[in-house]
Short mmCIF file of C-alpha atoms and ligand atoms in Angstrom, two decimals:
data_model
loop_
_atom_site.label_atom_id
_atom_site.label_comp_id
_atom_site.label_asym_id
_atom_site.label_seq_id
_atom_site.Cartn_x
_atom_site.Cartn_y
_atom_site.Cartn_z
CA UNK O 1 8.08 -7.59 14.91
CA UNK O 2 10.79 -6.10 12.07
CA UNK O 3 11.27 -9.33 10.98
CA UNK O 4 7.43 -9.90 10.59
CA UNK O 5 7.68 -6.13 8.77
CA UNK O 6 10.71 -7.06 6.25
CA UNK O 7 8.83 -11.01 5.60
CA UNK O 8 5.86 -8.60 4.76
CA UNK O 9 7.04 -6.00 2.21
CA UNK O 10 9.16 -8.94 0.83
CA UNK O 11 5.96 -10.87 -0.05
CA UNK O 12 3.95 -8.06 -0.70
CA UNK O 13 5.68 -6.86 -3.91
CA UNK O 14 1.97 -4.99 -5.26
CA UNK O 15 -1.39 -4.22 -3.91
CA UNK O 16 -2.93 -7.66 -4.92
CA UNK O 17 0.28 -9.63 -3.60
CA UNK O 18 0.09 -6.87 -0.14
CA UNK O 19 -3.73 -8.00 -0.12
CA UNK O 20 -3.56 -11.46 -0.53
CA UNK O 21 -1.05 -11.49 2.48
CA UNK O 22 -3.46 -9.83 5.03
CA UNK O 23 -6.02 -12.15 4.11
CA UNK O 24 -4.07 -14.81 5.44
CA UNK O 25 -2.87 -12.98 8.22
CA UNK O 26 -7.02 -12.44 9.13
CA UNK O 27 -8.24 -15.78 8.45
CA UNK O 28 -5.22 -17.37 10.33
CA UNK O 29 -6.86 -14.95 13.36
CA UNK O 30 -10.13 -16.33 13.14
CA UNK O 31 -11.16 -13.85 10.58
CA UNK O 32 -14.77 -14.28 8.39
CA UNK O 33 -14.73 -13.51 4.99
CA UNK O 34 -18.21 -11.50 4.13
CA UNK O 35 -19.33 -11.84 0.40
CA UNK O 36 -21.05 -8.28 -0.36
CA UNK O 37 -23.16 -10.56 -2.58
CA UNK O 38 -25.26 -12.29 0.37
CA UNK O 39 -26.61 -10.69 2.95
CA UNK O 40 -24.89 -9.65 5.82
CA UNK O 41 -26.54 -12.21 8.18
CA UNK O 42 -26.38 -11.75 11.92
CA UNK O 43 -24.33 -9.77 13.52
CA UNK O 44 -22.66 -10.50 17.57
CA UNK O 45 -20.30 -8.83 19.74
CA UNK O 46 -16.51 -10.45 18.95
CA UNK O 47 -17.26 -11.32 15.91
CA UNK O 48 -14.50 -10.58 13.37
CA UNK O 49 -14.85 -10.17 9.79
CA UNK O 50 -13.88 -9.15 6.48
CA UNK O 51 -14.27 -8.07 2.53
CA UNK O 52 -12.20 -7.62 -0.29
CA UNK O 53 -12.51 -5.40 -3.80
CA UNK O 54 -10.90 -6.47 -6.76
CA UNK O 55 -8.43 -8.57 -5.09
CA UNK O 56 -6.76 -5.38 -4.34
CA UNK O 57 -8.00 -3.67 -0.83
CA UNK O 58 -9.43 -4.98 2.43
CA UNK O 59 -11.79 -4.10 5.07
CA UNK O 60 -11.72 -6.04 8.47
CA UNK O 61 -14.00 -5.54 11.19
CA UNK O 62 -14.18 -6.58 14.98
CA UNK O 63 -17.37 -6.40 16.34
CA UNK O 64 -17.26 -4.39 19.94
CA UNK O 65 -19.05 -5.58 23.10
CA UNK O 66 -21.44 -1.87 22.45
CA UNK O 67 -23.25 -1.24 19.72
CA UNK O 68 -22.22 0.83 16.65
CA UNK O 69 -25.02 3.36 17.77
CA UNK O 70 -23.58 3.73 21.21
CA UNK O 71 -19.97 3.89 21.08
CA UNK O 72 -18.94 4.51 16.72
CA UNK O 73 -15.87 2.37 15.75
CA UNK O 74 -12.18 2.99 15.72
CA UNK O 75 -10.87 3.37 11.95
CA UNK O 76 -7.20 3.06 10.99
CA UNK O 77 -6.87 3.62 7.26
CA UNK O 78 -3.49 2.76 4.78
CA UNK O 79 -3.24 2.03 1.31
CA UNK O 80 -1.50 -1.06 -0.32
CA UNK O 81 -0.38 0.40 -3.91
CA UNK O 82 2.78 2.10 -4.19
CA UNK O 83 4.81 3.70 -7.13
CA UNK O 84 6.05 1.40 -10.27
CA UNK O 85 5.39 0.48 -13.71
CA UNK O 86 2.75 -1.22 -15.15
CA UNK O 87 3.81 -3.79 -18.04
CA UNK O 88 1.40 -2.47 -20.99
CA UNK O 89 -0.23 -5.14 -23.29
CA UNK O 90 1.69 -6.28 -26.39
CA UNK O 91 4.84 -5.11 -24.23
CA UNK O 92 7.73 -6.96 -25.91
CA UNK O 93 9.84 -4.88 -28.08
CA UNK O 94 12.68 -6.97 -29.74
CA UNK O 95 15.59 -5.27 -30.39
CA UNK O 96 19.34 -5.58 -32.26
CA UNK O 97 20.90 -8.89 -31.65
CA UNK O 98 17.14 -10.40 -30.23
CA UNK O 99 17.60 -8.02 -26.91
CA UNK O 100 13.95 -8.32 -25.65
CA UNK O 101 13.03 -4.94 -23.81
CA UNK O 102 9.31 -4.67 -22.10
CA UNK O 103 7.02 -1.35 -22.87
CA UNK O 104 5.67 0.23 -19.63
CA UNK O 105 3.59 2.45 -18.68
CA UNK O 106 4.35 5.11 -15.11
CA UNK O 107 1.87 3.84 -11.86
CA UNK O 108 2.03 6.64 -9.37
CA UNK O 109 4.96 9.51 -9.27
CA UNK O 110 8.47 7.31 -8.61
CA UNK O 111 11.39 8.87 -8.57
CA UNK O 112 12.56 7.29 -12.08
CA UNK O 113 16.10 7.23 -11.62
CA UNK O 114 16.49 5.01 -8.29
CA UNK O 115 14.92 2.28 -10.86
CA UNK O 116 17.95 2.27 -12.81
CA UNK O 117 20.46 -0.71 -12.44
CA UNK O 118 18.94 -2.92 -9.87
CA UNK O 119 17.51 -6.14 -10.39
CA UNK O 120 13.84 -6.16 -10.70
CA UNK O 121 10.99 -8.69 -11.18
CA UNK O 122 7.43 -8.93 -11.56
CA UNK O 123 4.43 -9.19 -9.55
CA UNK O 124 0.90 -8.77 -9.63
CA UNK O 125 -2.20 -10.57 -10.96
CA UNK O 126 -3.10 -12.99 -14.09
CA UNK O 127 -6.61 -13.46 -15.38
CA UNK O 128 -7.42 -16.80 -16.44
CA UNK O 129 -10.54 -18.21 -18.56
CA UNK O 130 -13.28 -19.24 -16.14
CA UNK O 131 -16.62 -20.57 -16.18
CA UNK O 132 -17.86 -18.50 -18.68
CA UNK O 133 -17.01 -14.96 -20.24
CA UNK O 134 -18.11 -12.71 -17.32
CA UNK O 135 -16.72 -14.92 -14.72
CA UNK O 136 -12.90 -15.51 -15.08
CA UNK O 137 -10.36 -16.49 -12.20
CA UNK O 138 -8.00 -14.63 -10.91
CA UNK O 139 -3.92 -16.29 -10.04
CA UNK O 140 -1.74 -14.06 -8.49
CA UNK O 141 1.68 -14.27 -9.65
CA UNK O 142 5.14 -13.03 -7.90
CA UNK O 143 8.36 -14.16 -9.89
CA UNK O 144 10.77 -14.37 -7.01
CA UNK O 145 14.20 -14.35 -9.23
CA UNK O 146 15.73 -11.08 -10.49
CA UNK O 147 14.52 -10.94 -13.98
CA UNK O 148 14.65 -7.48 -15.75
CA UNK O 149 16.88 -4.42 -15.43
CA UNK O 150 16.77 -0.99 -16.38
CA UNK O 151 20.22 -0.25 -17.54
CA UNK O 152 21.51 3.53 -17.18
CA UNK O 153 23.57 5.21 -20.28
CA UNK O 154 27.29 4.67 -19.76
CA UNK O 155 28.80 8.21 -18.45
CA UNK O 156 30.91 8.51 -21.63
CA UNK O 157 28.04 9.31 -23.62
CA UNK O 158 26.80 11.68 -21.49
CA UNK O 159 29.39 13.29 -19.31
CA UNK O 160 26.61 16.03 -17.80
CA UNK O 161 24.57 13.00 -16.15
CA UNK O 162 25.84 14.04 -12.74
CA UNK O 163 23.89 17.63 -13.17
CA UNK O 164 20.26 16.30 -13.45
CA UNK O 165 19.06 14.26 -16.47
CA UNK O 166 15.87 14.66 -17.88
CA UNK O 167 14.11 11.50 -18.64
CA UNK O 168 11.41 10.13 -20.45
CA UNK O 169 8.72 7.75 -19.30
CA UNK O 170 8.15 6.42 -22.61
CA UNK O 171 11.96 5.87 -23.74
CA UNK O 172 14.03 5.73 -20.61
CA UNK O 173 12.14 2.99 -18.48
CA UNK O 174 11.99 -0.28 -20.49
CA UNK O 175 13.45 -2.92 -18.43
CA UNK O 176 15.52 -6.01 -20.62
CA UNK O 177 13.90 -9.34 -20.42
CA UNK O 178 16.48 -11.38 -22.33
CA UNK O 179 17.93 -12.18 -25.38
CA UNK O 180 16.06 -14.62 -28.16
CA UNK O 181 17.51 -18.16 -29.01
CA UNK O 182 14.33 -18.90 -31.06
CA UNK O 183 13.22 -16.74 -33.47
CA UNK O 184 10.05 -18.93 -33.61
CA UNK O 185 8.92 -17.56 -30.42
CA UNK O 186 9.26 -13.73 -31.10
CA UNK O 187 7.02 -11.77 -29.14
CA UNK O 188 5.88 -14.67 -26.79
CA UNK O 189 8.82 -14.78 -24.27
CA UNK O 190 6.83 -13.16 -21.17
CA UNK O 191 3.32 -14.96 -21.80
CA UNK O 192 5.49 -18.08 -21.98
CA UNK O 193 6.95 -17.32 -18.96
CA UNK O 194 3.53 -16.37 -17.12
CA UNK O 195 1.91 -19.58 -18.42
CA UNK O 196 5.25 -21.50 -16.76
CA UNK O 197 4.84 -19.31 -13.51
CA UNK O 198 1.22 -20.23 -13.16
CA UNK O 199 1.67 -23.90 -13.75
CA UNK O 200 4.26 -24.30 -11.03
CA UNK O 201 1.03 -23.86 -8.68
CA UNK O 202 -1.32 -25.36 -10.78
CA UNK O 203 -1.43 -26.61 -14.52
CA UNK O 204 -2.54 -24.02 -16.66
CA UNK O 205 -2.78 -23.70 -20.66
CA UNK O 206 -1.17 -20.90 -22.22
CA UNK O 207 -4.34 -20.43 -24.55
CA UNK O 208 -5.98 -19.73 -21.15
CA UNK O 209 -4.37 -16.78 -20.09
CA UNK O 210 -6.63 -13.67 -20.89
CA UNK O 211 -5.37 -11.05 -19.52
CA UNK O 212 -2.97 -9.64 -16.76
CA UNK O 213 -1.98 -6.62 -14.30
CA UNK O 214 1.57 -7.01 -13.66
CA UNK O 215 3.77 -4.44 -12.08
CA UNK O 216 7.65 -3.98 -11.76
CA UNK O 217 8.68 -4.86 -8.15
CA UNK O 218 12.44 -4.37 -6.75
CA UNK O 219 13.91 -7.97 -7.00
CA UNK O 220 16.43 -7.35 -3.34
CA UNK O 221 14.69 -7.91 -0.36
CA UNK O 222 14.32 -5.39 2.90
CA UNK O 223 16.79 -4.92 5.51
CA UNK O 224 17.71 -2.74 8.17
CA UNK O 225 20.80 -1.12 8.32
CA UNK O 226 23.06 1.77 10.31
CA UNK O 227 25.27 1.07 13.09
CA UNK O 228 22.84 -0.29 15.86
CA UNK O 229 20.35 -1.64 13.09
CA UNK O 230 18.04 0.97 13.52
CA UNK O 231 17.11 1.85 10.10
CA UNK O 232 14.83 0.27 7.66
CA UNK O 233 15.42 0.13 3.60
CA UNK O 234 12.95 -0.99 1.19
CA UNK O 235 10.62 -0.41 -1.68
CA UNK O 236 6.55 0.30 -0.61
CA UNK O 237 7.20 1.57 2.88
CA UNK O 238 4.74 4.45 1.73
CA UNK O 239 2.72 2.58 2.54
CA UNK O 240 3.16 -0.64 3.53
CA UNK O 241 4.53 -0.06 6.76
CA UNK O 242 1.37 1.56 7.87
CA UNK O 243 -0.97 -1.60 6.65
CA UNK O 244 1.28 -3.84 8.51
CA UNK O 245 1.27 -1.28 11.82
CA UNK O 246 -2.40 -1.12 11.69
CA UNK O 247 -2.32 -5.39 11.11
CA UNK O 248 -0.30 -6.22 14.34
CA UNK O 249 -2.67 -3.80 16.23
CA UNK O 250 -5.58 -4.98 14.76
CA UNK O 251 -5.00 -9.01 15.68
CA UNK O 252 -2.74 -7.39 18.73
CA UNK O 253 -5.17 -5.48 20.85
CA UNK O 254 -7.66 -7.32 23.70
CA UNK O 255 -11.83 -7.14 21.84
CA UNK O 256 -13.39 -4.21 23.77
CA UNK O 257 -16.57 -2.04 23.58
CA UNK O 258 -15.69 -0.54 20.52
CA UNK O 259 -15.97 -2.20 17.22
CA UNK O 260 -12.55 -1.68 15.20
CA UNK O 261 -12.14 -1.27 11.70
CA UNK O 262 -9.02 -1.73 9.76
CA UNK O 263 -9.66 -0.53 6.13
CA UNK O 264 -6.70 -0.91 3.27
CA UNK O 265 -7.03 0.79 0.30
CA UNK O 266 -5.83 0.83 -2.92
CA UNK O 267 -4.95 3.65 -5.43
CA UNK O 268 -3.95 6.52 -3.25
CA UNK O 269 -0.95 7.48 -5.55
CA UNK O 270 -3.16 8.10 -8.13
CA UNK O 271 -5.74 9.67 -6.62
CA UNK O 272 -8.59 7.35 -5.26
CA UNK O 273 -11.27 7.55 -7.31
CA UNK O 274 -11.68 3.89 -7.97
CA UNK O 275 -14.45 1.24 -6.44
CA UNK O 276 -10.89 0.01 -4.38
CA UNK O 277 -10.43 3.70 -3.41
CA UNK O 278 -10.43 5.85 -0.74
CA UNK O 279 -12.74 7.72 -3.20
CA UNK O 280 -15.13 4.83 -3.36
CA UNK O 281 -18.81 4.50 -1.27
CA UNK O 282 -17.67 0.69 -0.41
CA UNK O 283 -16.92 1.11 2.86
CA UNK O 284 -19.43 3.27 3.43
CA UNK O 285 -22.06 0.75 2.37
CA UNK O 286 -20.20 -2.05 4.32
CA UNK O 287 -20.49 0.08 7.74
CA UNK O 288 -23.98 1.01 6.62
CA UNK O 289 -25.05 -2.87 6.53
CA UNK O 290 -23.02 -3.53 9.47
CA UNK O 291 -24.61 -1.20 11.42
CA UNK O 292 -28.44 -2.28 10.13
CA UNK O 293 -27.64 -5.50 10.75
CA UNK O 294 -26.56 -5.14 14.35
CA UNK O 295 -29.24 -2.73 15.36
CA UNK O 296 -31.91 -2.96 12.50
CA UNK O 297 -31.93 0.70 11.89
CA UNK O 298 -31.25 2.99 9.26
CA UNK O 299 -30.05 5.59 12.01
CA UNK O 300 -27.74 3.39 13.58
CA UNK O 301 -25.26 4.06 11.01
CA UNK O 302 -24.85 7.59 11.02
CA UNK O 303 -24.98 7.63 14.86
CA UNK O 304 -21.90 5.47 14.49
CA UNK O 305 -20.31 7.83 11.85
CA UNK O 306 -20.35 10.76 14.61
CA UNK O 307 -19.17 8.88 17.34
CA UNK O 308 -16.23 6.92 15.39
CA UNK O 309 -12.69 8.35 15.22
CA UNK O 310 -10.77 7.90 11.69
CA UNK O 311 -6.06 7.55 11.78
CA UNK O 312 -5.56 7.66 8.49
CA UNK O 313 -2.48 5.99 8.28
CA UNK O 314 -0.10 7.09 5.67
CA UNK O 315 4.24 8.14 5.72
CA UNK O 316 5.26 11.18 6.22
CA UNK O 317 8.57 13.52 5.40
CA UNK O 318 11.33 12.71 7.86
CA UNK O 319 14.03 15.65 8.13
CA UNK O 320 16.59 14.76 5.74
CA UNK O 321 20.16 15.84 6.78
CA UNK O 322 21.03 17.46 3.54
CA UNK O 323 18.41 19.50 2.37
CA UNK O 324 17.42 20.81 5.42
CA UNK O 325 16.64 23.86 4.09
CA UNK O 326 13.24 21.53 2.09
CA UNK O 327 11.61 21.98 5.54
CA UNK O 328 9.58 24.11 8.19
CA UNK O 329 11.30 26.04 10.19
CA UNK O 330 9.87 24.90 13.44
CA UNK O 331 7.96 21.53 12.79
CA UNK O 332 10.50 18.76 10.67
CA UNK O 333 9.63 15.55 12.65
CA UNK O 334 13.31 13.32 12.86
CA UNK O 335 13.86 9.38 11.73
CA UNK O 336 13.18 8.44 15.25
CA UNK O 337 11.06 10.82 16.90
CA UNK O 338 7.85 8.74 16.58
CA UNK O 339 4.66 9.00 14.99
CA UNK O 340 4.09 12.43 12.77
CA UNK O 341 0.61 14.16 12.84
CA UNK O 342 0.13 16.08 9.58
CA UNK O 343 -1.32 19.60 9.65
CA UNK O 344 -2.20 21.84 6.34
CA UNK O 345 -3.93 24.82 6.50
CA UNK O 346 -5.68 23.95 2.85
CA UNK O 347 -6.79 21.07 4.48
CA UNK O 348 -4.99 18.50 2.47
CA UNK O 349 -4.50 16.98 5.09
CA UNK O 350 -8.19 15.55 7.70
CA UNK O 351 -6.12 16.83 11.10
CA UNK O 352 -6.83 19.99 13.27
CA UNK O 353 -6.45 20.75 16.90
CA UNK O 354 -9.20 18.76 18.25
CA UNK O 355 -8.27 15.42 16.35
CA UNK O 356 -4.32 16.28 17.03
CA UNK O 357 -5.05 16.24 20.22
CA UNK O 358 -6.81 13.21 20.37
CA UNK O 359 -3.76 11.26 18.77
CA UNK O 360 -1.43 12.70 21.11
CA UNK O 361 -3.29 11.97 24.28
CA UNK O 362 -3.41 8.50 22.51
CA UNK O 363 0.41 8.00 22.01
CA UNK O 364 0.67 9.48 25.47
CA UNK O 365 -0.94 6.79 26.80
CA UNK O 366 1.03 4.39 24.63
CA UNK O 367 4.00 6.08 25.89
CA UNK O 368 5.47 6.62 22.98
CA UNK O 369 6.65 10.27 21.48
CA UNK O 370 4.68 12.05 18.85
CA UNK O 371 5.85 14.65 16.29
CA UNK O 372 3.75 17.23 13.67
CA UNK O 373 4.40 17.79 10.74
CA UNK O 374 3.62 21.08 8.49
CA UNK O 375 4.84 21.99 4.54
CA UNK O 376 7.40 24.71 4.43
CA UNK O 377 5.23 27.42 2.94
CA UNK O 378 6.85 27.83 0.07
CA UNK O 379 6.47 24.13 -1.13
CA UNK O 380 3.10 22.72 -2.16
CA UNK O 381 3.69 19.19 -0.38
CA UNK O 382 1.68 15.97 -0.82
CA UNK O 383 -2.07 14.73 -0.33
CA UNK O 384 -3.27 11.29 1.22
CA UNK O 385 -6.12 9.27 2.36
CA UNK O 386 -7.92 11.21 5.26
CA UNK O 387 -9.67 14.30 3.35
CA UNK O 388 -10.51 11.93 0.18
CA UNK O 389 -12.55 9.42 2.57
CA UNK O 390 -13.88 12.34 5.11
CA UNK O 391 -15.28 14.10 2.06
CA UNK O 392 -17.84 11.46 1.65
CA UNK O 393 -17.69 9.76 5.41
CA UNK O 394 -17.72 12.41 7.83
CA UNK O 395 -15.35 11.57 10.34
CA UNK O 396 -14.01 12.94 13.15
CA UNK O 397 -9.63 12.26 12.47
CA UNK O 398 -6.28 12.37 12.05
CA UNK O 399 -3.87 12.49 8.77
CA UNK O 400 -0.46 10.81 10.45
CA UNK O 401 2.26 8.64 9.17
CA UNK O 402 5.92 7.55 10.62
CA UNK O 403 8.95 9.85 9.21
CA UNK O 404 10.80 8.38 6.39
CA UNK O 405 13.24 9.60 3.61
CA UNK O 406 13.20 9.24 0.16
CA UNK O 407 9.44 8.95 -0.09
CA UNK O 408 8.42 7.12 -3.49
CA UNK O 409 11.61 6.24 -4.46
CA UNK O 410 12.51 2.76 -5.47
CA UNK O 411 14.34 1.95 -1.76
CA UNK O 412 13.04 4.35 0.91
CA UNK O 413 14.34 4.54 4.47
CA UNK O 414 12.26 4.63 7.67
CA UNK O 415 13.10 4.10 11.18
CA UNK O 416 12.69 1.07 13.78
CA UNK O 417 11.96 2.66 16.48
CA UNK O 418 8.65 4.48 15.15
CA UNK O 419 7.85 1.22 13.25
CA UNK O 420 7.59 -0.22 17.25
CA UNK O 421 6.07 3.29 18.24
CA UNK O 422 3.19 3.31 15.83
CA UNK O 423 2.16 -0.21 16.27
CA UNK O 424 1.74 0.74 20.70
CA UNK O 425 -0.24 3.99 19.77
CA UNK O 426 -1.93 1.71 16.69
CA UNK O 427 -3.14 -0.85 20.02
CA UNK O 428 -3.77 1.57 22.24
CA UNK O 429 -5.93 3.39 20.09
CA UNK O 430 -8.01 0.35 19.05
CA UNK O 431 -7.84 -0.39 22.96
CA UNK O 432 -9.55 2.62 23.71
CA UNK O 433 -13.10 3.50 24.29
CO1 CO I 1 1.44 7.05 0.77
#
């Protein structure tokens, strides 16, 4: 199953690429792919489906033996984006001596300096001329060679680095592409280089290429490590490991009364409020035509919406052996220690007793430990997924997430054991009615 986990995140460089890869993953399973174009058509017990938006989230669906009215759905939410750098348009800068350097542009909140000297690549999508103007295609593109580098100052020009250095989005994170041998093709190395990508798959004419969304991605692949393998490093754990937990226990778990729903979003680290969003009424509408569909009543959706149970599915803050003083006094779940439930009293976080409870009853049955979570007071902490989608579906849930360290960063360490953890409390909970 960590094998499965590292072949993921290695594939899944961005949100399209992370899409794209569950897609398979459903159809292989016998998955349906809905257009929200059409109508919805019938609807049966066992029947398994999905939708995309923009290429860049997900929603699957399996259809329980009860109706939607009678017994709600099981939701486990995650989101697919991650922090990076988006490669702005018109992004080659050529330098001294033809040194090409690429402008970018901060996606998310990374910690900047863990993107320093490591080889990096690209990833993400390519829009090519279509039919006509308002219907272009869409080629995904991952460039699976190390190919740029942010390069750090040399310490002898700045002997203080080792105290903290300030840096600039703007000056300090523009990756080098190359060095020019023809000065004939000045400021068309990386559309070259897409147009040569593209065609590997499929001949395609540079004059074609319209427009793109590509994304730094960490060039070295995933790995465990520590003395009995038992930790993981990687980029896009946050949140990765989540949409591939919620995957295993999705195609995992025996078809039951209850219809599950396994919904991956995009744009969480920068605040939902796209169509692709937690933010967005998509899924909303998607349940609400399920639900008509299946029953032929309006009410049939919201009777579904009360009876359903949301895990929003996202890391959390593992205890972090030197800064221990970062954390609550009585509630810093360990690398190790299982699942984490998240609890704010601002109600960042979706969780309280009653849906804590739930969850822990759930791993319980899983057998599998469970840990909470809480924000030292002093320290303002994060938000995620569960509040943004309750605030417009109202559902009854839970705001968890396994431990890991180093959230955002370019390589962030998780745990194993919790990976193995979440995906039994992920089945049982999509088991359950
Ligand atoms: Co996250």
């Amino acid at each position: 199953m960590i094998q499965r986990l590292l072949h993921f995140l290695d594939s899944s460089p961005v949100n399209f690429l992370a899409v794209s890869n569950i897609v398979k993953e459903l159809e292989q399973a016998g998955y349906r792919r809905l257009n929200p174009c059409e109508p919805i058509g019938e609807v049966a017990a066992g029947d398994r489906l999905f939708v995309t938006k923009n290429d860049s989230s997900v929603y699957a669906f399996e259809i329980g033996r009860k109706p939607l009215a009678d017994v709600g759905f099981h939701i486990i939410c995650a989101h697919c984006d991650s922090p990076t750098f988006r490669i702005k348009p018109n992004a080659e800068i050529t330098c001294e001596g033809g040194i090409i350097k690429l402008n970018t542009e901060v996606y998310g909140g990374p910690i900047m300096s863990t993107w320093f000297d490591r080889p990096l690549t690209l990833a993400g999508r390519v829009i090519v001329r279509g039919e006509d103007a308002l219907h272009p295609q869409t080629r995904l593109l991952h460039i699976r060679r190390p190919l740029l580098q942010i390069s750090n100052l040399a310490i002898h020009f700045n002997r203080q680095v080792n105290d903290g250095v300030k840096l600039s989005k703007q000056k300090d994170m523009l990756p080098l592409l190359g060095i020019l041998t023809n000065e004939l093709e000045c400021g068309n190395q990386l559309i070259n280089l897409i147009c040569e990508e593209l065609s590997r798959e499929q001949p395609t004419a540079l004059t074609d290429i319209l427009d793109f969304d590509l994304y730094l991605a960490d060039a070295s692949p995933a790995c465990t490590f520590g003395l009995h393998n038992e930790f993981i490093s990687s980029g896009r754990l946050d949140d990765l490991s989540m949409c591939h937990a919620g995957l295993e226990a999705l195609l995992g778990s025996p078809a039951g009364d209850v219809t599950k729903v396994l919904a991956i979003f995009d744009n969480e680290e920068t605040g939902s409020q796209t169509k692709q969003g937690a933010g967005s009424p998509f899924l909303s509408s998607m349940l609400q035509r399920l639900a008509f569909a299946q029953s032929g009543t309006v009410e049939a959706f919201y009777q579904a919406v009360e009876r359903a149970f949301m895990v929003s599915a996202d890391n959390a803050h593992a205890w972090h052996p030197n800064y221990s003083e970062m954390y609550d006094l009585t509630n810093h779940p360990v690398l190790g220690g299982g699942p984490v439930v998240k609890l704010n009293a601002a109600q960042k976080y979706a969780s309280d007793a009653s849906s804590a409870a739930v969850f822990a009853e759930i791993c319980r049955e899983a057998g599998v430990p469970c840990q909470q979570f809480v924000n030292h007071s002093d320290i303002a902490g994060g938000s995620t997924l569960g509040n943004i989608l309750t605030s417009s579906l109202p559902l009854r849930g839970v705001d968890m997430g396994n431990p890991i360290l180093a959230m955002h960063s370019c390589r962030e360490t998780g745990s194993v054991a919790d990976q193995l953890y979440t995906i039994l409390a992920f089945t049982r909970f999509y088991s359950a009615s």
